[in-house]
PDB file of C-alpha atoms in Angstrom:
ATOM      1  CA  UNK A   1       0.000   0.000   0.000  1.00  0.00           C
ATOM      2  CA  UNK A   2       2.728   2.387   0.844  1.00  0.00           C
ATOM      3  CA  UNK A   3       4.516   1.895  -2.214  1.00  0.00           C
ATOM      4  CA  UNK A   4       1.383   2.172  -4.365  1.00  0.00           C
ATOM      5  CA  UNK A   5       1.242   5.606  -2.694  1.00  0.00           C
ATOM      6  CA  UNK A   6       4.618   6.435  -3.222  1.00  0.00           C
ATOM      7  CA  UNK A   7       4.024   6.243  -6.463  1.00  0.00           C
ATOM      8  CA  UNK A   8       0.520   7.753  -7.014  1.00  0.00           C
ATOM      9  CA  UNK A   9       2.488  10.665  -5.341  1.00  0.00           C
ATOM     10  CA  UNK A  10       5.477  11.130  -7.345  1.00  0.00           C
ATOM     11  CA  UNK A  11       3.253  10.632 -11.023  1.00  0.00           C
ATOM     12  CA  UNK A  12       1.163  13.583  -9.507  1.00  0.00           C
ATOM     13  CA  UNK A  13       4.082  15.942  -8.555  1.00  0.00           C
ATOM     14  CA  UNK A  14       5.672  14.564 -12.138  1.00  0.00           C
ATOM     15  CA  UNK A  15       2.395  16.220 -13.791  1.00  0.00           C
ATOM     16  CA  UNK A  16       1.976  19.126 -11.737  1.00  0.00           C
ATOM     17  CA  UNK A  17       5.256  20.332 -11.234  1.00  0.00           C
ATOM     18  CA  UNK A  18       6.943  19.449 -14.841  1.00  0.00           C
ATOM     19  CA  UNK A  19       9.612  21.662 -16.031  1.00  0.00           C
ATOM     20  CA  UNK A  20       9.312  24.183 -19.308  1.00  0.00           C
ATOM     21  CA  UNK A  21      11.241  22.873 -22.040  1.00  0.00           C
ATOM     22  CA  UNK A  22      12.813  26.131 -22.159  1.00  0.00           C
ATOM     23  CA  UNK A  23      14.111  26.155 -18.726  1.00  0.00           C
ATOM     24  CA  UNK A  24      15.043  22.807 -18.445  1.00  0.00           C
ATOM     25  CA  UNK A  25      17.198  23.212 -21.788  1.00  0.00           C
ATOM     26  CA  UNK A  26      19.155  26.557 -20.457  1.00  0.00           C
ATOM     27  CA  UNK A  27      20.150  25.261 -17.309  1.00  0.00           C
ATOM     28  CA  UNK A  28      21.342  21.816 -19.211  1.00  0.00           C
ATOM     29  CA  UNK A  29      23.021  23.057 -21.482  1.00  0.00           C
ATOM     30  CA  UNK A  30      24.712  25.246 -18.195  1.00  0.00           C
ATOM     31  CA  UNK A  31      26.855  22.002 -17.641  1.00  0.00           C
ATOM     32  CA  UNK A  32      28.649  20.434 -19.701  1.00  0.00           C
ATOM     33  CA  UNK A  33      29.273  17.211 -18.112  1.00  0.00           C
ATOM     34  CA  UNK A  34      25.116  16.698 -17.769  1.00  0.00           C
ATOM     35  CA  UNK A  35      25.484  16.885 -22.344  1.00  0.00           C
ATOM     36  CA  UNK A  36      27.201  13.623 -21.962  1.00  0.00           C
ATOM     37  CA  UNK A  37      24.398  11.399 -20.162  1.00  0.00           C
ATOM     38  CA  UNK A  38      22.135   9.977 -22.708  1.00  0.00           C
ATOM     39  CA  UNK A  39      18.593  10.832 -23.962  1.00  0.00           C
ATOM     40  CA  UNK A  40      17.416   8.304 -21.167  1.00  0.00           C
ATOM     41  CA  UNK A  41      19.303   9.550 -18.472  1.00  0.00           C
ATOM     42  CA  UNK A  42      18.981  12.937 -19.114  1.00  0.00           C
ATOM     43  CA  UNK A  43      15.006  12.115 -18.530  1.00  0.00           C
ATOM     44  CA  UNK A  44      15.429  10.175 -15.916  1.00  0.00           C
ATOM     45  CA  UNK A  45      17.268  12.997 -13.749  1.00  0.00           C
ATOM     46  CA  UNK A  46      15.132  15.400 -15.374  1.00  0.00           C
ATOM     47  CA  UNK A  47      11.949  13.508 -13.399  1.00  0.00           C
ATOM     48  CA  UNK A  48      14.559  14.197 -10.009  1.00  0.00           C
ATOM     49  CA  UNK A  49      14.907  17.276 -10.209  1.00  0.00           C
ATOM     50  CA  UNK A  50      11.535  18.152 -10.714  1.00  0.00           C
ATOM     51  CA  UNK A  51      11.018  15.724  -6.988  1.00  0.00           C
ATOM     52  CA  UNK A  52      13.948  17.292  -5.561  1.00  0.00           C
ATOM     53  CA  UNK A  53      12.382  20.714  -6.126  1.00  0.00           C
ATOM     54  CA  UNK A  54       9.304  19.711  -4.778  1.00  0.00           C
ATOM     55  CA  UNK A  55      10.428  18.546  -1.829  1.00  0.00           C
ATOM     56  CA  UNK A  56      13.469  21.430  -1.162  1.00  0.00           C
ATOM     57  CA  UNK A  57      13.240  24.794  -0.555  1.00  0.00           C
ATOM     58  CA  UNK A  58      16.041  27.109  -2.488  1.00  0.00           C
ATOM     59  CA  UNK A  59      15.948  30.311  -0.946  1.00  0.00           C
ATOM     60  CA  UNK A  60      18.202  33.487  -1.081  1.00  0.00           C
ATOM     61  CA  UNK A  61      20.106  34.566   1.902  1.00  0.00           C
ATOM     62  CA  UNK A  62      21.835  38.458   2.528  1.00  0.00           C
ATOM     63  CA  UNK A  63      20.080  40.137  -0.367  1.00  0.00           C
ATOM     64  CA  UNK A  64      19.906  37.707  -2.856  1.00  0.00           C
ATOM     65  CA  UNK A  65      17.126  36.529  -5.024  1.00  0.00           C
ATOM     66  CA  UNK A  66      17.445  33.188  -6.418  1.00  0.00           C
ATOM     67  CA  UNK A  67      15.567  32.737  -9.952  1.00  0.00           C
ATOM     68  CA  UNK A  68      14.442  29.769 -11.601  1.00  0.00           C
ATOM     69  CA  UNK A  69      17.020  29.112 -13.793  1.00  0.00           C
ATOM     70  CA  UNK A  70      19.242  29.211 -10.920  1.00  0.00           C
ATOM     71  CA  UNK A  71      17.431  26.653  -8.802  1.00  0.00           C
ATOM     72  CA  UNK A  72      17.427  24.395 -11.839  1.00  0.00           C
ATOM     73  CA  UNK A  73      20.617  24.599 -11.793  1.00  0.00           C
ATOM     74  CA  UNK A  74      21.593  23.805  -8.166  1.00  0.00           C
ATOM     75  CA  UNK A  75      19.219  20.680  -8.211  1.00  0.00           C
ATOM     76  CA  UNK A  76      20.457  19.164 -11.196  1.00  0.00           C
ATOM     77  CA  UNK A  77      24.222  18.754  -9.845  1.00  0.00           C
ATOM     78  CA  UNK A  78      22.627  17.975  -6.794  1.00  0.00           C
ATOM     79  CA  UNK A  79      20.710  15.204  -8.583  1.00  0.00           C
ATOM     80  CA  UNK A  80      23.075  13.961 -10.626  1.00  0.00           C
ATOM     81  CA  UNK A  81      25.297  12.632  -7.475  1.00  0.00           C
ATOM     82  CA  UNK A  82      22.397  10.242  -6.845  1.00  0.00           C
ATOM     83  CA  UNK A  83      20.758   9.502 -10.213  1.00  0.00           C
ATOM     84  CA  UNK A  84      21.601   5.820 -10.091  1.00  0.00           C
ATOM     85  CA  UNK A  85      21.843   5.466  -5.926  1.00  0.00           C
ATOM     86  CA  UNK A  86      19.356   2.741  -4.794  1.00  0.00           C
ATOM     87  CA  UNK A  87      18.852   5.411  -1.943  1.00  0.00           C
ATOM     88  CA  UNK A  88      17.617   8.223  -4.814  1.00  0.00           C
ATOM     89  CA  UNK A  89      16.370  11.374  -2.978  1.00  0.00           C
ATOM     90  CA  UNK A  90      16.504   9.786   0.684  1.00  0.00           C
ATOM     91  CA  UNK A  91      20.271  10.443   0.266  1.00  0.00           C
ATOM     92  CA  UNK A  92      18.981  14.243   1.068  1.00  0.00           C
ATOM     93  CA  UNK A  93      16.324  13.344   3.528  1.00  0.00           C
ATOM     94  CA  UNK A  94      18.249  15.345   6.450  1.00  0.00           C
ATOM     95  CA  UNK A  95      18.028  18.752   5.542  1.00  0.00           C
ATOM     96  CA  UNK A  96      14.893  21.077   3.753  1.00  0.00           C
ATOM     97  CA  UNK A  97      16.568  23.756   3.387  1.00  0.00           C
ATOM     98  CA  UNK A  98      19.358  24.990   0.126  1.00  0.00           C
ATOM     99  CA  UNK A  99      20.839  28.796   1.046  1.00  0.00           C
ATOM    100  CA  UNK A 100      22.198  31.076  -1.443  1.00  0.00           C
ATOM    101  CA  UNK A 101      23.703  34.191  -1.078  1.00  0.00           C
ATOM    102  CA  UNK A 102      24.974  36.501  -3.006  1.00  0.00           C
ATOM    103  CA  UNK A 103      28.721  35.835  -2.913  1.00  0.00           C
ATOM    104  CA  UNK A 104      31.221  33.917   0.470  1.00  0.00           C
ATOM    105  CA  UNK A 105      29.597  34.372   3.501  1.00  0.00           C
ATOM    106  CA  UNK A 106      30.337  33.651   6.850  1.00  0.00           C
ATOM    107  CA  UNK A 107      26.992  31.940   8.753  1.00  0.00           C
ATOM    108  CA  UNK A 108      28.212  31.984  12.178  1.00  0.00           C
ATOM    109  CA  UNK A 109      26.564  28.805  12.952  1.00  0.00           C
ATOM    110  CA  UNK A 110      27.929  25.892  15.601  1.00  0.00           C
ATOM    111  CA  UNK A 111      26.924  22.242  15.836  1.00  0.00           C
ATOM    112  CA  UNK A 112      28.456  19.319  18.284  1.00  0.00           C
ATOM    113  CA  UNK A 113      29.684  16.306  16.932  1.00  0.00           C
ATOM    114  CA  UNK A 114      29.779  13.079  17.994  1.00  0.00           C
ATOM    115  CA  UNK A 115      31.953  13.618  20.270  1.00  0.00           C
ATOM    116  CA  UNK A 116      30.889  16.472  22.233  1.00  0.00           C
ATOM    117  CA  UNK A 117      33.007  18.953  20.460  1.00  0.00           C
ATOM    118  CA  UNK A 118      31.197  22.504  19.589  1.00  0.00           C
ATOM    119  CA  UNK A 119      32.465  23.763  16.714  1.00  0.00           C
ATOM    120  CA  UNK A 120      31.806  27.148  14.838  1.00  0.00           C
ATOM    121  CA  UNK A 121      32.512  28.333  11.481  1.00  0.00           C
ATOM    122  CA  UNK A 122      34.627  32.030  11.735  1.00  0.00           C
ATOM    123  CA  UNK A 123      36.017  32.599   8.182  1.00  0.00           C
ATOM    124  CA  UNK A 124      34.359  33.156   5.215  1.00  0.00           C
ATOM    125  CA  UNK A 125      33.154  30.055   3.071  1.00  0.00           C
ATOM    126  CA  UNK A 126      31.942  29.680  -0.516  1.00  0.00           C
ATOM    127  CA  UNK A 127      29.900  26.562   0.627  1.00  0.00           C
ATOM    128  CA  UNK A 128      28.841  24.993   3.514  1.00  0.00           C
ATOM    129  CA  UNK A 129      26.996  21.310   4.164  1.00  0.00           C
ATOM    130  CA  UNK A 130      25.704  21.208   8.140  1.00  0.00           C
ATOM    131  CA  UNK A 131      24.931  18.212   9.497  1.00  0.00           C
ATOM    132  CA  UNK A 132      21.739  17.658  10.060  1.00  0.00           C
ATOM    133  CA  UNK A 133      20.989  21.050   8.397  1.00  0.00           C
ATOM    134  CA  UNK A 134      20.500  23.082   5.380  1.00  0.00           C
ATOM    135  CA  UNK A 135      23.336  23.458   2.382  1.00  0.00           C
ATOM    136  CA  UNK A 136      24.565  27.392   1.912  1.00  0.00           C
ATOM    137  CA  UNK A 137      26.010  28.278  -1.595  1.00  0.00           C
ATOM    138  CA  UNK A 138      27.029  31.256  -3.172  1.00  0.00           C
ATOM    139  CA  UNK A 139      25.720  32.020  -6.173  1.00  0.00           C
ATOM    140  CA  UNK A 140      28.770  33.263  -7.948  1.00  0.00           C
ATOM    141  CA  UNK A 141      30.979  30.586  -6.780  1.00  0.00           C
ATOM    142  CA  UNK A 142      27.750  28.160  -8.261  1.00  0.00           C
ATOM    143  CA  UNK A 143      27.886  30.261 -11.276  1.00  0.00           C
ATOM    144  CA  UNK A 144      31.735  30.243 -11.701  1.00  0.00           C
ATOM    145  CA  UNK A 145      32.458  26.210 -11.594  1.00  0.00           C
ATOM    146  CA  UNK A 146      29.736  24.882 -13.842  1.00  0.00           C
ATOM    147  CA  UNK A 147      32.871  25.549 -15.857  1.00  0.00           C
ATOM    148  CA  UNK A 148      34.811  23.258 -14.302  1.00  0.00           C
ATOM    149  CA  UNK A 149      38.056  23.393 -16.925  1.00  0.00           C
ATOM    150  CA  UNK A 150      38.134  26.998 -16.020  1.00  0.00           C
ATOM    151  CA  UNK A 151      37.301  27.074 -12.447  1.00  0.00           C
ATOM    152  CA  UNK A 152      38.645  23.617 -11.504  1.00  0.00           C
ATOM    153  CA  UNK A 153      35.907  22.797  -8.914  1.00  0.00           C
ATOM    154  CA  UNK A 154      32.006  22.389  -8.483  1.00  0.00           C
ATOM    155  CA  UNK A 155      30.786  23.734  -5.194  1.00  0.00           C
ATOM    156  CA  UNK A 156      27.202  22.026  -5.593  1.00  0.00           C
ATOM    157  CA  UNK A 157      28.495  18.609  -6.151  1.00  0.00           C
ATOM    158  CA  UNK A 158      31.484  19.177  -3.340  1.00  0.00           C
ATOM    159  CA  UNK A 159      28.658  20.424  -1.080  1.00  0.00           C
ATOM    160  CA  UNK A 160      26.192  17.344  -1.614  1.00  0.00           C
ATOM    161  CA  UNK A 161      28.602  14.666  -1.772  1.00  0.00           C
ATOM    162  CA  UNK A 162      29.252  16.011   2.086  1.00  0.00           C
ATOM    163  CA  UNK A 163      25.692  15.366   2.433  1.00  0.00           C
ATOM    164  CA  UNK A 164      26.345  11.710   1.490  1.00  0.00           C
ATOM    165  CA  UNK A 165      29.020  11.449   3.293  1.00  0.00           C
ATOM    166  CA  UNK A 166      26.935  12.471   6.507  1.00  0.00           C
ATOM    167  CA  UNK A 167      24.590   9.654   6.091  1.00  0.00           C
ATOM    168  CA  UNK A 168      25.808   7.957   8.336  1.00  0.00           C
ATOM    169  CA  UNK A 169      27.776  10.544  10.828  1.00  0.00           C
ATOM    170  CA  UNK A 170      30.521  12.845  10.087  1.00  0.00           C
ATOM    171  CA  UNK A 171      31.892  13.639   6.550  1.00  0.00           C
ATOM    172  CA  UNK A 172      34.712  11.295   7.318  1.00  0.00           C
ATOM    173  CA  UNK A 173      35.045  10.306   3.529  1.00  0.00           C
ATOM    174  CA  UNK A 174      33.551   6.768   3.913  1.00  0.00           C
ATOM    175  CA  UNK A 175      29.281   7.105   3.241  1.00  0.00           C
ATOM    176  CA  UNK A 176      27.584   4.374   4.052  1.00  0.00           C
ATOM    177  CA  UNK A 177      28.191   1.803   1.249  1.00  0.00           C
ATOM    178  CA  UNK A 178      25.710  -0.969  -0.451  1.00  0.00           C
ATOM    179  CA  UNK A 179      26.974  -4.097  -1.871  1.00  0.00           C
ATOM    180  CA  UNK A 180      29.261  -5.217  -3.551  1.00  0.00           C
ATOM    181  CA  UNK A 181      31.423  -2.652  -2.125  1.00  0.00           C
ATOM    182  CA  UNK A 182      33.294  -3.438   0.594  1.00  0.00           C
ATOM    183  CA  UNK A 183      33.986  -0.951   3.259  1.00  0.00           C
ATOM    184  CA  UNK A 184      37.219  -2.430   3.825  1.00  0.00           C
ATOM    185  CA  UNK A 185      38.329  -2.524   0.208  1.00  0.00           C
ATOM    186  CA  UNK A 186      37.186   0.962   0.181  1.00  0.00           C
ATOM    187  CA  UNK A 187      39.184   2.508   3.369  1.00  0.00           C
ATOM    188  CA  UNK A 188      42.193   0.981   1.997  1.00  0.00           C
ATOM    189  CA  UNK A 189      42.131   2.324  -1.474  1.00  0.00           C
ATOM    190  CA  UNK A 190      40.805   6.013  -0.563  1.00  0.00           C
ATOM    191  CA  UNK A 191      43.344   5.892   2.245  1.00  0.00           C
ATOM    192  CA  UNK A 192      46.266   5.138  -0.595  1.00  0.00           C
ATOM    193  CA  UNK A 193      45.467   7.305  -2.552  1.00  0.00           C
ATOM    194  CA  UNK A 194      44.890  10.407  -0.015  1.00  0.00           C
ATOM    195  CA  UNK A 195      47.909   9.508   1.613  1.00  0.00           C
ATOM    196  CA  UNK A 196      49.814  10.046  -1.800  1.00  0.00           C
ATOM    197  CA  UNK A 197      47.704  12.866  -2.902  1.00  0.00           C
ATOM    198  CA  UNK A 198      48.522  14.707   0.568  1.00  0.00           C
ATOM    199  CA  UNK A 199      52.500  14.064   0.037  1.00  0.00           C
ATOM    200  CA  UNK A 200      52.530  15.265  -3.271  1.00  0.00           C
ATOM    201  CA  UNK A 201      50.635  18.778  -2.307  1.00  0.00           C
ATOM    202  CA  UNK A 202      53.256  18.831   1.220  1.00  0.00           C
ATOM    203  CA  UNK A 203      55.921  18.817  -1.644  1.00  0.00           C
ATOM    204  CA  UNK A 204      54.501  21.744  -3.574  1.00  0.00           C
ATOM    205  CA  UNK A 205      53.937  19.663  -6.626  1.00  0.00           C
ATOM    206  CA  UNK A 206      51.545  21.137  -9.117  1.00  0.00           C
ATOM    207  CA  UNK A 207      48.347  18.870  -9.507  1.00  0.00           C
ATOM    208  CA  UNK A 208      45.653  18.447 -11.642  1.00  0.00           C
ATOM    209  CA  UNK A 209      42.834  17.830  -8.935  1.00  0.00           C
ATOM    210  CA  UNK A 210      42.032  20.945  -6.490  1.00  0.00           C
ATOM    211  CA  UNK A 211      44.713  21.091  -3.407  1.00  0.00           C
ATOM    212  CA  UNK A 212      42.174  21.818  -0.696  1.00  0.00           C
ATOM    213  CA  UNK A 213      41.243  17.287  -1.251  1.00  0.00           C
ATOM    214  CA  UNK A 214      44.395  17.645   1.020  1.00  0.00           C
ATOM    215  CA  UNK A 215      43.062  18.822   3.701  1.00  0.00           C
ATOM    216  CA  UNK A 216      40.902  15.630   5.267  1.00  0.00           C
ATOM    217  CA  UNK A 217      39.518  12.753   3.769  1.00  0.00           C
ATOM    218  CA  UNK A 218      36.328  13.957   3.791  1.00  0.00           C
ATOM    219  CA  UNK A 219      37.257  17.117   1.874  1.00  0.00           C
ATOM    220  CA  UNK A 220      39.234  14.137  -0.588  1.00  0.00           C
ATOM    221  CA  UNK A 221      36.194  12.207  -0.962  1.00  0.00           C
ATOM    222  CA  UNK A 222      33.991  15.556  -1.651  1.00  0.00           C
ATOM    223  CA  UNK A 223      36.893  17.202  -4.338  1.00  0.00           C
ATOM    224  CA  UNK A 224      37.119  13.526  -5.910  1.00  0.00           C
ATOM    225  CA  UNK A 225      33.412  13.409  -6.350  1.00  0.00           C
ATOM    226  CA  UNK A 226      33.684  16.660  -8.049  1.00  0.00           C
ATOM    227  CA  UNK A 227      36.289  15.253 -10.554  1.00  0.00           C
ATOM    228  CA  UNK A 228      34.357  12.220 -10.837  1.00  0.00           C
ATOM    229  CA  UNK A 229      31.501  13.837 -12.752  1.00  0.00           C
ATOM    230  CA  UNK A 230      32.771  17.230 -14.321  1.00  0.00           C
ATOM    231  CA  UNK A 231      36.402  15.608 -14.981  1.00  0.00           C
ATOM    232  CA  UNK A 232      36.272  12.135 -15.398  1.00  0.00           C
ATOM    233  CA  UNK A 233      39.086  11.179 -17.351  1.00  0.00           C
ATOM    234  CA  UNK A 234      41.458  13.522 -15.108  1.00  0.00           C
ATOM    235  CA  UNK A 235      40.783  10.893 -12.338  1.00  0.00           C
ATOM    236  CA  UNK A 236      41.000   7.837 -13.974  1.00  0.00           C
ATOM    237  CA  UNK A 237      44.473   9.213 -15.532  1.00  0.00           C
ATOM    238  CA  UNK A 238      45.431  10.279 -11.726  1.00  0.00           C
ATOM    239  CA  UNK A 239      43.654   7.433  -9.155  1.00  0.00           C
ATOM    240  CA  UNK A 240      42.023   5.089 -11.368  1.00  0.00           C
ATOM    241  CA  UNK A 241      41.372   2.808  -8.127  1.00  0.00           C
ATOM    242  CA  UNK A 242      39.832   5.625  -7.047  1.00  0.00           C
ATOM    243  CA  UNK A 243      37.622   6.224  -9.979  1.00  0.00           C
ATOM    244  CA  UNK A 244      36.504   2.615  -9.763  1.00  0.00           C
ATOM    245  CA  UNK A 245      35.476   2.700  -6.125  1.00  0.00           C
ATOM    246  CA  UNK A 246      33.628   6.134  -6.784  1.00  0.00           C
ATOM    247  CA  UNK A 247      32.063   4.370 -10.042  1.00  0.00           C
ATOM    248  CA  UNK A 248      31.170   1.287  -7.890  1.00  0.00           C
ATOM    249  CA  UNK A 249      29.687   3.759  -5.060  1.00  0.00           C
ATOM    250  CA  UNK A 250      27.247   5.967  -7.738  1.00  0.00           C
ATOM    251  CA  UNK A 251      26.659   3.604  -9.879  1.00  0.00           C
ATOM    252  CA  UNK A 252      27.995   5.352 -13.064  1.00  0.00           C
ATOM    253  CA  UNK A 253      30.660   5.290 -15.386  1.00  0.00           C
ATOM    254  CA  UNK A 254      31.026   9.375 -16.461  1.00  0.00           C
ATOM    255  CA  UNK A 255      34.407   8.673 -18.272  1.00  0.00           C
ATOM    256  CA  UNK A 256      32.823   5.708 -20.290  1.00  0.00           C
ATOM    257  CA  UNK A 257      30.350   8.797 -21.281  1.00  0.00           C
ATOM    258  CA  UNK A 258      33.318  11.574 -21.565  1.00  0.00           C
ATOM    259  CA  UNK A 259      35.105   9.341 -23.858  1.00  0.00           C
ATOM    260  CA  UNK A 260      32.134   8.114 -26.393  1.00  0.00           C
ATOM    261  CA  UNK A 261      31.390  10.414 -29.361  1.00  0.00           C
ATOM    262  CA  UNK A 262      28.990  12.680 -28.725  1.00  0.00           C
ATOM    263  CA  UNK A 263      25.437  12.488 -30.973  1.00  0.00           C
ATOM    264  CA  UNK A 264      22.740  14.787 -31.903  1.00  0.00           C
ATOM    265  CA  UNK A 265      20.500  14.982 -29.025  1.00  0.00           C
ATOM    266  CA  UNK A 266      16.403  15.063 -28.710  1.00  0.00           C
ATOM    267  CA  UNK A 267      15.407  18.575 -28.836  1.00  0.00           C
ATOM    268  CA  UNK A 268      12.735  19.216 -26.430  1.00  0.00           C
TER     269      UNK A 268
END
């Protein structure tokens, strides 16, 4: 019966809530790494963002006003980090709430984690993922790395693959995994290749995947999703053990899509 209604309920908010052609074209076309799913998979996360909109509220914080396109935006890289997860939208079930403002911003909020600590966040941040709580974005920073060649990041993605992460308690860089992974498998392949990422930034070398995955393996698992999607082949060249745990974990394969030829699409 409950699944029955689950269903009833997302056909209905499918129908009412559909996206314009128009709109859902502009902010596509917004991302390049969205161009390379196929006509299937671009309707299939499509369909999730319309649910993800209908269930989140994407307001503007400190004088901003967030506009359509720009919410469209947001929720498909938000989407697309759980387009194939058996988990779908109840990956985001912990928070209501997406925040943007109208460039860094420093939210003066505090939590306690698991282990009693308080902390607070003093310094200003581009985006932020609270536990339990509502993502903050700015816009420009949004705006900047849907270019991710030019920028070399994407704050939505890093921001919701933190909200993975926290499934199951901190953002520790191990989210709670479904077979066949294996957690252990996993540890000791993310743990390789952080450890050797980390030495190579203490040495100053130059590298082709964002410095700041240095700074905790949570921050590494939340830059390498970020790669994983808008950079594919730039991971599988630099942790390809990597790449196939991430692969294994979303249930995609974006460099099997960034490497085949690219056809006309469907217009809508």
């Amino acid at each position: 019966m409950f699944d029955a209604l689950k269903r009833w309920r997302r056909r209905r908010v499918l129908e009412r809530s559909a996206l314009p052609d128009a709109l859902w074209d502009e902010a596509a076309a917004a991302l390049p790494f969205v161009q390379d799913l196929d006509d299937a998979g671009r309707a299939r996360l499509r369909d999730l963002v319309v649910l993800f909109l209908d269930t989140k509220s994407i307001v503007g914080a400190g004088g901003h006003e967030v506009t359509a396109l720009q919410r469209v935006v947001i929720a498909i890289q938000a989407c697309v980090l759980v387009l194939e997860l058996p988990c779908s939208l109840d990956g985001y079930a912990d928070f209501e709430n997406v925040v943007v403002y109208p460039g860094e911003f420093v939210p003066g909020w505090t939590w306690e984690d698991e282990a009693g600590v308080v902390h607070a966040n003093a310094g200003p941040l581009a985006g932020e993922a609270m536990p339990g709580g509502p993502v903050a974005l700015s816009w420009p920073d949004v705006e900047a790395s849907a270019d991710f060649e030019s920028a070399g990041m994407n704050l939505v993605i890093h921001e919701f693959a933190h909200k993975l992460d926290m499934r199951d308690g901190d953002a520790n860089g191990c989210p709670p995994l479904d077979a066949p992974l294996d957690a252990r498998r996993w540890k000791a392949v993310m743990s390789s290749a952080y450890d050797d990422f980390a030495a190579r930034v203490e040495r100053d070398e130059e590298t082709a995947i964002d410095p700041y995955a240095a700074d905790s393996p949570g921050e590494f698992f939340a830059v390498l999703s970020e790669v994983f999607f808008a950079s594919p082949l730039t991971l599988v060249r630099e942790y390809p053990d990597a790449y196939r745990q991430l692969a294994g974990f979303y249930r995609q394969d974006p460099a099997a899509r960034a490497a085949a030829p690219r056809r006309p699409r469907e217009v809508s």
